[in-house]
Coordinates of C-alpha atoms and ligand atoms in Angstrom, one line a residue:
X1 CA -79.5 -3.4 13.4
X2 CA -76.7 -5.5 11.9
X3 CA -75.2 -3.8 8.9
X4 CA -72.9 -4.9 6.1
X5 CA -70.5 -2.1 5.3
X6 CA -68.8 -2.0 1.9
X7 CA -65.1 -1.4 2.0
X8 CA -61.9 -1.6 -0.1
X9 CA -58.5 -3.1 1.0
X10 CA -55.7 -1.0 2.6
X11 CA -52.1 -1.7 1.8
X12 CA -49.7 -2.8 4.5
X13 CA -51.9 -4.4 7.0
X14 CA -49.3 -7.1 7.6
X15 CA -48.8 -8.1 11.2
X16 CA -45.2 -7.8 12.2
X17 CA -43.3 -9.4 15.1
X18 CA -46.2 -8.7 17.4
X19 CA -49.4 -7.7 15.6
X20 CA -50.2 -4.7 13.4
X21 CA -48.5 -1.4 14.5
X22 CA -49.1 1.9 12.8
X23 CA -49.4 5.5 13.6
X24 CA -52.7 6.4 15.3
X25 CA -53.6 8.7 12.3
X26 CA -53.5 5.6 10.0
X27 CA -55.7 3.6 12.4
X28 CA -58.1 6.6 12.5
X29 CA -58.8 6.4 8.8
X30 CA -62.4 5.3 8.1
X31 CA -62.6 1.5 7.8
X32 CA -58.9 0.9 8.6
X33 CA -59.4 -0.8 12.0
X34 CA -62.6 -2.4 10.8
X35 CA -60.9 -4.0 7.8
X36 CA -58.3 -5.5 10.0
X37 CA -60.7 -6.8 12.7
X38 CA -63.0 -8.3 10.1
X39 CA -59.9 -9.9 8.4
X40 CA -59.1 -11.5 11.8
X41 CA -62.7 -12.7 12.3
X42 CA -62.6 -14.2 8.8
X43 CA -59.4 -16.1 9.5
X44 CA -60.0 -17.8 12.9
X45 CA -62.7 -20.4 12.2
X46 CA -66.2 -20.7 13.6
X47 CA -66.8 -17.8 16.0
X48 CA -70.6 -18.2 16.4
X49 CA -71.5 -18.0 20.1
X50 CA -67.9 -18.0 21.2
X51 CA -66.2 -15.7 23.7
X52 CA -63.7 -13.0 22.8
X53 CA -61.5 -11.1 25.3
X54 CA -60.7 -7.5 24.5
X55 CA -58.4 -5.1 26.3
X56 CA -55.4 -2.8 25.8
X57 CA -52.7 -0.8 27.4
X58 CA -54.8 2.3 27.7
X59 CA -53.0 4.3 25.1
X60 CA -54.7 7.0 23.0
X61 CA -57.5 5.5 20.7
X62 CA -57.8 2.4 23.1
X63 CA -61.4 3.1 24.0
X64 CA -62.6 4.1 20.6
X65 CA -61.1 1.0 19.1
X66 CA -62.9 -1.1 21.8
X67 CA -66.3 0.4 21.0
X68 CA -65.8 -0.5 17.3
X69 CA -64.5 -4.0 18.0
X70 CA -67.5 -4.8 20.3
X71 CA -70.0 -3.7 17.7
X72 CA -68.2 -5.8 15.1
X73 CA -68.0 -8.8 17.5
X74 CA -71.8 -8.7 18.0
X75 CA -72.5 -8.4 14.3
X76 CA -70.2 -11.3 13.5
X77 CA -71.9 -13.6 15.9
X78 CA -69.7 -13.8 19.0
X79 CA -71.8 -14.9 22.1
X80 CA -69.8 -12.9 24.6
X81 CA -67.1 -10.3 24.9
X82 CA -65.0 -10.0 28.1
X83 CA -63.4 -6.6 28.5
X84 CA -61.0 -5.3 31.2
X85 CA -62.4 -2.4 33.2
X86 CA -61.8 0.9 31.6
X87 CA -60.6 -1.0 28.5
X88 CA -57.4 -2.0 30.3
X89 CA -55.7 -5.4 30.2
X90 CA -52.0 -5.8 30.2
X91 CA -50.8 -8.3 27.6
X92 CA -50.0 -11.0 30.2
X93 CA -53.3 -10.4 32.0
X94 CA -55.2 -10.7 28.7
X95 CA -53.4 -14.1 28.1
X96 CA -54.4 -15.1 31.6
X97 CA -58.0 -14.1 31.1
X98 CA -58.3 -16.0 27.8
X99 CA -57.0 -19.1 29.4
X100 CA -58.9 -18.9 32.6
X101 CA -62.3 -18.3 30.9
X102 CA -61.5 -20.6 28.0
X103 CA -62.3 -17.9 25.5
X104 CA -62.0 -18.5 21.8
X105 CA -59.3 -15.8 21.6
X106 CA -58.6 -12.2 22.3
X107 CA -57.8 -8.9 20.7
X108 CA -55.0 -7.0 22.5
X109 CA -54.7 -3.3 21.7
X110 CA -51.2 -2.1 22.1
X111 CA -48.0 -0.9 20.4
X112 CA -46.1 -2.1 23.5
X113 CA -43.1 0.1 24.1
X114 CA -43.7 2.5 21.2
X115 CA -44.8 6.0 22.3
X116 CA -48.5 6.9 22.4
X117 CA -50.7 9.9 21.7
X118 CA -52.5 11.4 18.7
X119 CA -49.3 11.5 16.6
X120 CA -47.7 8.3 17.9
X121 CA -48.5 4.6 17.6
X122 CA -51.4 2.2 18.0
X123 CA -51.4 -1.5 17.6
X124 CA -53.7 -4.6 17.6
X125 CA -53.0 -8.3 17.7
X126 CA -55.0 -11.5 17.9
X127 CA -54.3 -14.1 20.5
X128 CA -55.5 -17.7 20.2
X129 CA -57.4 -19.9 22.7
X130 CA -54.1 -20.9 24.3
X131 CA -53.7 -17.2 25.3
X132 CA -50.7 -16.8 22.9
X133 CA -50.1 -14.6 19.9
X134 CA -51.4 -16.1 16.7
X135 CA -48.8 -18.1 14.9
X136 CA -47.5 -17.1 11.4
X137 CA -49.9 -19.3 9.5
X138 CA -52.8 -17.4 11.1
X139 CA -51.2 -14.0 10.7
X140 CA -50.5 -14.8 7.1
X141 CA -54.2 -15.7 6.6
X142 CA -55.2 -12.5 8.2
X143 CA -53.0 -10.5 5.9
X144 CA -54.3 -12.3 2.9
X145 CA -57.9 -11.3 4.0
X146 CA -56.9 -7.7 4.3
X147 CA -55.8 -7.7 0.7
X148 CA -59.2 -8.9 -0.7
X149 CA -61.7 -7.6 1.9
X150 CA -64.8 -6.1 0.4
X151 CA -67.1 -5.8 3.4
X152 CA -67.3 -6.0 7.1
X153 CA -70.1 -6.5 9.7
X154 CA -70.9 -4.0 12.3
X155 CA -73.9 -3.4 14.6
X156 CA -75.6 -0.2 13.6
X157 CA -76.3 1.3 17.0
X158 CA -75.7 4.7 18.7
X159 CA -75.2 3.0 22.0
X160 CA -71.7 2.8 23.5
X161 CA -70.6 0.4 26.2
X162 CA -69.8 1.9 29.6
X163 CA -66.3 0.5 30.0
X164 CA -66.1 1.6 33.6
X165 CA -69.1 -0.2 35.0
X166 CA -68.2 -3.8 36.0
X167 CA -70.8 -6.5 35.2
X168 CA -72.9 -7.7 32.3
X169 CA -74.9 -6.0 29.7
X170 CA -76.1 -7.0 26.2
X171 CA -75.4 -5.6 22.8
X172 CA -77.6 -7.1 20.1
X173 CA -77.5 -10.8 20.9
X174 CA -74.2 -10.7 22.6
X175 CA -73.3 -10.5 26.3
X176 CA -70.7 -7.8 27.2
X177 CA -69.0 -8.4 30.5
X178 CA -66.7 -5.8 32.1
X179 CA -64.3 -7.6 34.4
X180 CA -61.7 -6.4 36.9
X181 CA -58.5 -5.9 35.1
X182 CA -56.2 -7.0 37.9
X183 CA -58.0 -9.7 39.9
X184 CA -57.5 -12.8 37.8
X185 CA -53.9 -11.9 37.1
X186 CA -53.1 -11.2 40.8
X187 CA -54.7 -14.6 41.8
X188 CA -52.5 -16.4 39.2
X189 CA -49.3 -14.7 40.6
X190 CA -50.3 -15.7 44.2
X191 CA -50.5 -19.3 43.0
X192 CA -47.0 -19.3 41.6
X193 CA -44.8 -17.5 44.2
X194 CA -44.2 -17.6 47.9
X195 CA -46.1 -14.4 48.7
X196 CA -45.4 -14.8 52.5
X197 CA -41.6 -14.9 51.9
X198 CA -41.9 -11.9 49.5
X199 CA -44.0 -10.0 52.1
X200 CA -41.4 -10.6 54.8
X201 CA -38.7 -9.2 52.5
X202 CA -40.7 -6.2 51.4
X203 CA -41.7 -5.2 54.9
X204 CA -38.1 -5.5 56.2
X205 CA -35.1 -3.1 55.6
X206 CA -35.1 -4.1 52.0
X207 CA -36.1 -1.3 49.6
X208 CA -37.3 -1.5 46.0
X209 CA -38.5 0.8 43.3
X210 CA -40.8 -0.2 40.5
X211 CA -41.2 2.1 37.5
X212 CA -44.5 1.6 35.7
X213 CA -43.6 4.4 33.2
X214 CA -47.2 5.7 33.2
X215 CA -48.2 2.6 31.3
X216 CA -50.5 -0.4 31.9
X217 CA -48.6 -2.1 34.8
X218 CA -49.2 0.6 37.3
X219 CA -52.5 -0.7 38.7
X220 CA -51.2 -4.3 38.7
X221 CA -48.0 -3.4 40.5
X222 CA -49.7 -1.2 43.1
X223 CA -52.3 -3.9 43.8
X224 CA -49.7 -6.7 44.1
X225 CA -46.5 -5.1 45.4
X226 CA -48.0 -2.4 47.7
X227 CA -51.5 -3.5 48.7
X228 CA -51.0 -7.3 48.8
X229 CA -47.3 -7.7 49.6
X230 CA -46.8 -4.7 51.9
X231 CA -44.2 -2.7 50.1
X232 CA -44.5 1.0 51.2
X233 CA -46.8 3.3 49.3
X234 CA -44.7 5.0 46.7
X235 CA -42.7 1.9 45.8
X236 CA -44.4 2.0 42.4
X237 CA -43.5 5.2 40.6
X238 CA -45.3 6.7 37.5
X239 CA -48.1 4.4 38.5
X240 CA -51.1 6.0 36.8
X241 CA -51.6 4.9 33.2
X242 CA -51.9 7.9 30.9
X243 CA -53.1 7.8 27.2
X244 CA -49.8 9.3 26.1
X245 CA -47.7 7.5 28.8
X246 CA -46.8 11.0 30.1
X247 CA -45.1 11.8 26.8
X248 CA -42.5 9.1 27.5
X249 CA -41.2 6.1 25.7
X250 CA -42.3 3.2 27.9
X251 CA -39.4 0.9 27.0
X252 CA -37.7 -0.4 30.1
X253 CA -34.1 -0.1 29.1
X254 CA -31.1 2.0 30.2
X255 CA -32.0 4.8 27.9
X256 CA -35.7 5.2 28.2
X257 CA -36.1 4.3 31.9
X258 CA -33.4 6.8 32.8
X259 CA -35.2 8.1 35.9
X260 CA -35.2 4.6 37.5
X261 CA -31.6 4.0 36.4
X262 CA -30.6 7.3 38.1
X263 CA -32.3 6.1 41.3
X264 CA -30.6 2.7 41.2
X265 CA -27.2 4.2 40.6
X266 CA -27.4 6.9 43.3
X267 CA -25.4 6.5 46.5
X268 CA -28.5 5.7 48.6
X269 CA -29.9 3.4 45.9
X270 CA -32.6 0.8 46.8
X271 CA -31.7 -2.9 46.8
X272 CA -33.8 -3.7 43.8
X273 CA -35.3 -1.8 40.9
X274 CA -37.5 -2.9 38.1
X275 CA -39.6 -1.4 35.2
X276 CA -42.1 -2.6 32.7
X277 CA -43.2 -1.5 29.3
X278 CA -46.4 0.0 27.7
X279 CA -48.4 -3.2 27.7
X280 CA -46.7 -4.9 30.8
X281 CA -45.0 -7.8 29.1
X282 CA -41.4 -6.6 29.4
X283 CA -39.2 -6.3 32.5
X284 CA -35.9 -4.6 33.4
X285 CA -34.1 -5.9 36.5
X286 CA -31.6 -3.8 38.4
X287 CA -29.7 -4.3 41.7
X288 CA -28.1 -1.5 43.6
X289 CA -25.8 0.1 41.0
X290 CA -26.1 -3.1 38.9
X291 CA -27.9 -3.9 35.7
X292 CA -28.9 -7.4 34.8
X293 CA -28.8 -8.0 31.1
X294 CA -32.1 -9.7 30.0
X295 CA -30.3 -12.7 28.6
X296 CA -28.5 -13.2 31.9
X297 CA -31.7 -12.7 33.8
X298 CA -33.3 -15.6 31.9
X299 CA -30.3 -17.8 32.7
X300 CA -30.2 -16.8 36.4
X301 CA -33.9 -17.3 36.8
X302 CA -33.6 -20.8 35.2
X303 CA -30.6 -21.6 37.5
X304 CA -32.6 -20.5 40.6
X305 CA -35.9 -22.1 39.6
X306 CA -35.9 -24.4 42.7
X307 CA -36.4 -21.3 44.9
X308 CA -39.9 -20.8 43.4
X309 CA -42.9 -22.9 44.5
X310 CA -44.3 -23.2 41.0
X311 CA -41.0 -24.4 39.5
X312 CA -39.5 -26.2 42.5
X313 CA -39.7 -29.6 40.7
X314 CA -37.6 -28.3 37.9
X315 CA -38.1 -27.1 34.3
X316 CA -39.2 -29.2 31.4
X317 CA -36.9 -27.1 29.1
X318 CA -35.9 -23.5 28.2
X319 CA -36.5 -21.6 25.0
X320 CA -34.8 -18.4 23.9
X321 CA -35.1 -16.3 20.8
X322 CA -32.1 -16.6 18.4
X323 CA -30.5 -13.2 19.3
X324 CA -30.8 -13.9 23.0
X325 CA -27.4 -14.9 24.4
X326 CA -26.4 -18.5 25.0
X327 CA -26.2 -18.0 28.8
X328 CA -29.5 -19.9 29.3
X329 CA -28.1 -22.8 27.2
X330 CA -25.4 -23.4 29.7
X331 CA -27.9 -23.6 32.6
X332 CA -30.1 -26.0 30.5
X333 CA -27.0 -28.2 29.9
X334 CA -26.2 -28.3 33.6
X335 CA -29.8 -29.2 34.4
X336 CA -29.8 -31.8 31.6
X337 CA -32.9 -30.2 30.0
X338 CA -33.4 -29.1 26.4
X339 CA -32.9 -25.5 25.2
X340 CA -34.7 -24.4 22.1
X341 CA -33.6 -21.5 19.8
X342 CA -36.5 -19.8 18.1
X343 CA -37.0 -16.7 15.9
X344 CA -37.7 -13.3 17.5
X345 CA -41.3 -12.9 18.8
X346 CA -43.2 -14.6 21.5
X347 CA -45.5 -16.4 19.0
X348 CA -42.8 -18.9 18.4
X349 CA -42.8 -20.2 22.0
X350 CA -46.5 -21.1 22.1
X351 CA -46.2 -24.5 20.4
X352 CA -43.3 -25.5 22.6
X353 CA -45.1 -24.6 25.8
X354 CA -48.4 -26.2 24.7
X355 CA -46.5 -29.4 24.0
X356 CA -45.0 -29.3 27.5
X357 CA -41.5 -29.1 26.1
X358 CA -40.4 -25.8 27.8
X359 CA -41.3 -24.1 31.1
X360 CA -39.3 -20.8 30.9
X361 CA -38.8 -18.7 27.8
X362 CA -36.9 -15.5 27.2
X363 CA -35.8 -12.8 24.8
X364 CA -32.9 -10.4 25.0
X365 CA -35.4 -7.6 24.5
X366 CA -36.4 -7.6 28.2
X367 CA -38.9 -10.4 27.8
X368 CA -39.2 -13.3 30.2
X369 CA -42.1 -15.6 30.8
X370 CA -43.2 -19.1 31.6
X371 CA -46.0 -21.6 30.8
X372 CA -48.3 -19.9 33.3
X373 CA -49.6 -17.8 30.4
X374 CA -48.6 -17.6 26.7
X375 CA -47.1 -14.1 26.7
X376 CA -44.0 -12.7 28.2
X377 CA -44.8 -11.2 31.6
X378 CA -43.1 -8.2 33.2
X379 CA -44.5 -8.3 36.7
X380 CA -44.2 -12.1 36.9
X381 CA -40.4 -11.7 36.2
X382 CA -40.2 -9.0 39.0
X383 CA -42.0 -11.3 41.5
X384 CA -39.8 -14.2 40.4
X385 CA -36.7 -12.1 41.2
X386 CA -38.2 -11.0 44.5
X387 CA -38.9 -14.6 45.4
X388 CA -35.2 -15.5 44.6
X389 CA -34.0 -12.6 46.7
X390 CA -36.3 -13.6 49.6
X391 CA -35.0 -17.1 49.6
X392 CA -31.3 -16.4 48.9
X393 CA -30.9 -13.4 51.1
X394 CA -28.2 -12.1 48.8
X395 CA -27.9 -9.0 46.7
X396 CA -28.7 -9.0 42.9
X397 CA -25.1 -8.4 42.2
X398 CA -23.9 -11.3 44.3
X399 CA -26.3 -13.6 42.6
X400 CA -25.0 -12.5 39.2
X401 CA -21.3 -12.8 40.2
X402 CA -21.9 -16.3 41.5
X403 CA -23.7 -17.2 38.4
X404 CA -20.9 -16.1 36.1
X405 CA -18.4 -17.9 38.3
X406 CA -20.3 -21.1 37.8
X407 CA -21.4 -20.9 34.2
X408 CA -19.1 -18.2 32.7
X409 CA -20.2 -14.9 31.4
X410 CA -21.8 -14.2 28.1
X411 CA -20.9 -10.5 27.5
X412 CA -23.8 -9.1 25.5
X413 CA -25.1 -5.9 24.0
X414 CA -27.7 -4.8 21.5
X415 CA -27.2 -1.7 19.4
X416 CA -30.3 -0.3 17.8
X417 CA -30.2 2.1 14.8
X418 CA -33.7 3.5 14.6
X419 CA -35.6 5.2 11.8
X420 CA -33.1 4.3 9.1
X421 CA -34.1 4.5 5.4
X422 CA -35.5 1.1 4.5
X423 CA -33.3 0.6 1.5
X424 CA -30.1 1.5 3.4
X425 CA -31.1 -1.1 6.1
X426 CA -31.6 -3.8 3.5
X427 CA -28.2 -2.9 2.0
X428 CA -26.5 -3.4 5.3
X429 CA -27.8 -6.9 5.7
X430 CA -27.2 -7.7 2.0
X431 CA -23.6 -6.5 2.3
X432 CA -23.0 -9.0 5.1
X433 CA -24.8 -11.8 3.3
X434 CA -22.5 -11.2 0.2
X435 CA -19.5 -12.0 2.4
X436 CA -20.8 -15.2 3.9
X437 CA -18.4 -17.3 1.8
X438 CA -15.2 -15.3 2.5
X439 CA -16.0 -14.8 6.2
X440 CA -16.3 -18.5 7.0
X441 CA -13.0 -19.7 8.3
X442 CA -11.6 -16.1 8.6
X443 CA -10.5 -14.4 11.8
X444 CA -12.3 -11.4 13.2
X445 CA -11.0 -9.6 16.3
X446 CA -8.8 -12.6 17.0
X447 CA -11.6 -15.1 16.8
X448 CA -12.2 -17.7 14.1
X449 CA -15.5 -17.6 12.2
X450 CA -17.2 -21.0 12.1
X451 CA -20.3 -20.3 10.1
X452 CA -22.4 -17.5 8.6
X453 CA -26.1 -17.9 7.8
X454 CA -29.5 -16.4 7.4
X455 CA -31.3 -17.9 10.4
X456 CA -34.2 -20.2 9.5
X457 CA -36.4 -22.1 12.0
X458 CA -38.4 -25.3 11.6
X459 CA -41.0 -25.5 14.4
X460 CA -40.5 -28.9 16.0
X461 CA -44.2 -29.3 16.7
X462 CA -46.0 -28.3 13.5
X463 CA -42.9 -28.3 11.2
X464 CA -43.7 -24.8 9.9
X465 CA -40.7 -23.0 8.5
X466 CA -39.8 -19.4 9.1
X467 CA -36.9 -18.0 7.0
X468 CA -34.7 -14.9 7.0
X469 CA -34.9 -14.4 10.8
X470 CA -31.5 -12.7 11.1
X471 CA -28.0 -12.6 9.5
X472 CA -25.5 -14.4 11.7
X473 CA -21.8 -14.6 12.0
X474 CA -21.1 -17.5 14.4
X475 CA -17.6 -18.0 15.9
X476 CA -15.9 -21.2 17.1
X477 CA -15.9 -20.1 20.7
X478 CA -19.6 -19.4 20.8
X479 CA -19.3 -15.7 20.2
X480 CA -21.8 -14.1 17.7
X481 CA -22.5 -11.0 15.7
X482 CA -26.0 -10.8 14.4
X483 CA -27.9 -8.3 12.2
X484 CA -31.6 -8.2 12.1
X485 CA -34.4 -5.8 11.0
X486 CA -37.1 -4.9 13.6
X487 CA -40.6 -6.0 12.9
X488 CA -42.3 -3.6 15.3
X489 CA -41.2 -0.2 14.2
X490 CA -43.5 2.2 12.4
X491 CA -41.0 4.6 10.9
X492 CA -38.5 3.5 8.3
X493 CA -36.4 0.6 9.4
X494 CA -34.6 -0.3 12.6
X495 CA -31.4 -2.3 12.4
X496 CA -30.6 -4.3 15.5
X497 CA -27.0 -5.4 15.9
X498 CA -26.5 -8.1 18.5
X499 CA -23.1 -8.8 20.0
X500 CA -22.1 -11.6 22.2
X501 CA -18.8 -13.0 23.5
X502 CA -18.2 -15.7 26.0
X503 CA -15.8 -15.4 28.9
X504 CA -15.0 -18.4 31.0
X505 CA -12.2 -16.9 33.1
X506 CA -13.6 -15.5 36.4
X507 CA -10.9 -12.9 36.6
X508 CA -12.1 -11.4 33.3
X509 CA -15.8 -11.4 34.0
X510 CA -16.1 -7.9 35.6
X511 CA -15.5 -5.6 32.6
X512 CA -18.1 -3.2 31.3
X513 CA -19.9 -5.0 28.4
X514 CA -19.2 -2.2 25.9
X515 CA -15.5 -2.4 26.7
X516 CA -15.4 -6.2 26.6
X517 CA -17.2 -6.1 23.2
X518 CA -15.3 -3.1 21.8
X519 CA -13.4 -5.1 19.1
X520 CA -16.5 -6.8 18.0
X521 CA -18.4 -3.5 17.8
X522 CA -15.7 -2.2 15.6
X523 CA -15.5 -5.3 13.4
X524 CA -19.3 -5.4 12.9
X525 CA -19.2 -1.9 11.5
X526 CA -16.2 -2.5 9.3
X527 CA -17.7 -5.6 7.7
X528 CA -21.2 -4.3 7.3
X529 CA -20.5 -0.7 6.4
X530 CA -23.4 0.1 8.7
X531 CA -22.4 3.7 9.7
X532 CA -21.5 4.5 6.2
X533 CA -24.7 3.2 4.6
X534 CA -27.0 4.6 7.3
X535 CA -25.1 7.9 7.8
X536 CA -25.3 7.2 11.6
X537 CA -22.1 7.3 13.5
X538 CA -23.6 5.8 16.7
X539 CA -26.6 3.7 17.7
X540 CA -29.9 5.3 18.9
X541 CA -30.1 2.9 21.8
X542 CA -27.5 0.7 23.4
X543 CA -28.5 -2.0 25.9
Ligands
LIG1 C1 -39.1 -6.5 19.4 C2 -38.2 -7.4 20.2 C3 -38.8 -8.8 20.3 C4 -40.1 -8.7 20.9 C5 -41.0 -7.7 20.2 C6 -42.4 -7.5 20.8 O1 -39.3 -7.0 18.1 O2 -36.9 -7.4 19.6 O3 -37.9 -9.6 21.0 O4 -40.8 -9.9 21.0 O5 -40.4 -6.4 20.1 O6 -42.2 -7.0 22.1 P1 -38.5 -6.4 16.9 O7 -39.0 -7.1 15.7 O8 -38.7 -4.9 16.8 O9 -37.1 -6.7 17.1 V1 -43.4 -6.0 22.7 O10 -43.0 -5.8 24.3 O11 -43.1 -4.6 21.8 O12 -44.8 -6.6 22.4
LIG2 CO1 -44.6 -5.1 25.3

């Protein structure tokens, strides 16, 4: 029944910031997915008899991909495959399941916040036995395999697995177990937070709205917020996962989660609003007519850790991705704990968490998480905020204002220029690099430049080095302008421009971020020639 299929390599199967993401049409080519999966299996050590977790965000092509992966897992000698019911596992739930059942690893099928459907995106990534995304040395090995692959193993059977029926079956010599997608994750959440306090809050006058954006978090949010914690039915909107996410763009930011933003800025707005992305690992936090910048959210969560049962004894340390603002660093300093700065992508946090060096991690891109799993976790962040609100009995806005008053405010914004021609995007970064020498010591928008560099990171645990992780202009007062190319897009290039300026004076902490950063925004364009080189006079998305 086991067959060896001849194949030839495909170009471009290089995992990016978070796995391999391509248009569905590319993944549907004969042998394309198979080549990548076999390359993973060839790169991760002895898999004989081991357990593999498989699940995805339910997007178009999810189920077909799972059927192929299961037949390949059986033919390659895995002993068992654990699959979320209906093929669904949010990214943090997959991480939870890998850890809980001590699986060898997992394949997560998602292109996260990218749109879904026959003409949109699909993605796949491999997570290790710690539940976290494979580090670069593994993704490099996978890529090398994709360039030389000649054959793959697949079970030659007309049988398909019923993904809906919970329980165990066999395929060849392998056990296939369909597990509840929500149960293990919900149990983990209950072990971290004060569910009684949150239930009291959610059954009081307090009102919240959670937008699942027709993506994977719907069933999780309904089960936990409505069924377990007593929030009224209807608290979770767009709760049913759809293969095309309802035609939307499941990216929880001010542009793509517009419906929620409108609800939260209306006169009768609820007290708390939140949204998650396609695969459930991102979160956006809103108070009534108030938006919490993700970098601030990380800092505020760290500052309030003692409110939360799981973190009441304090944090070992904090880690943030390089473009994330320095707000968390100030909290770490006050708590006398270390703060690490890593390249963009959750895979860089795994070693630090495994070594017990950090408890909380965050990215400016609406990602926050802790060592409870090895992925960022959208619903976890929402429960964390709810637990804070239940204990503090203050509004989100109040908590933010108090925080700024204590630590100062890091004004922050990210401007994305999407689907730019790749060579123009490279030119923008190169143009900035060419000025490194003259910029250092000069004054931009009234501030003195301390240093310019191409960010490079040496992992403190395994000493691996990652270079070219973003072009930085660092100012003496802690302000920063950063240019970076996205590693998750599937069309041309996306330039991300990150802007940050620190304000210690409480009387100046209540401006609109775009206004407070206006001179920086202008200066960034002048020195990079961004709008001229890309022919774009404004960003696609501003957060
Ligand atoms: C983006 C974000 C990054 C995040 C990554 C995966 O990457 O900037 O912080 O880790 O997406 O998130 P990039 O390379 O496009 O900037 V997810 O929720 O798409 O898995
Ligand atoms: Co995501």
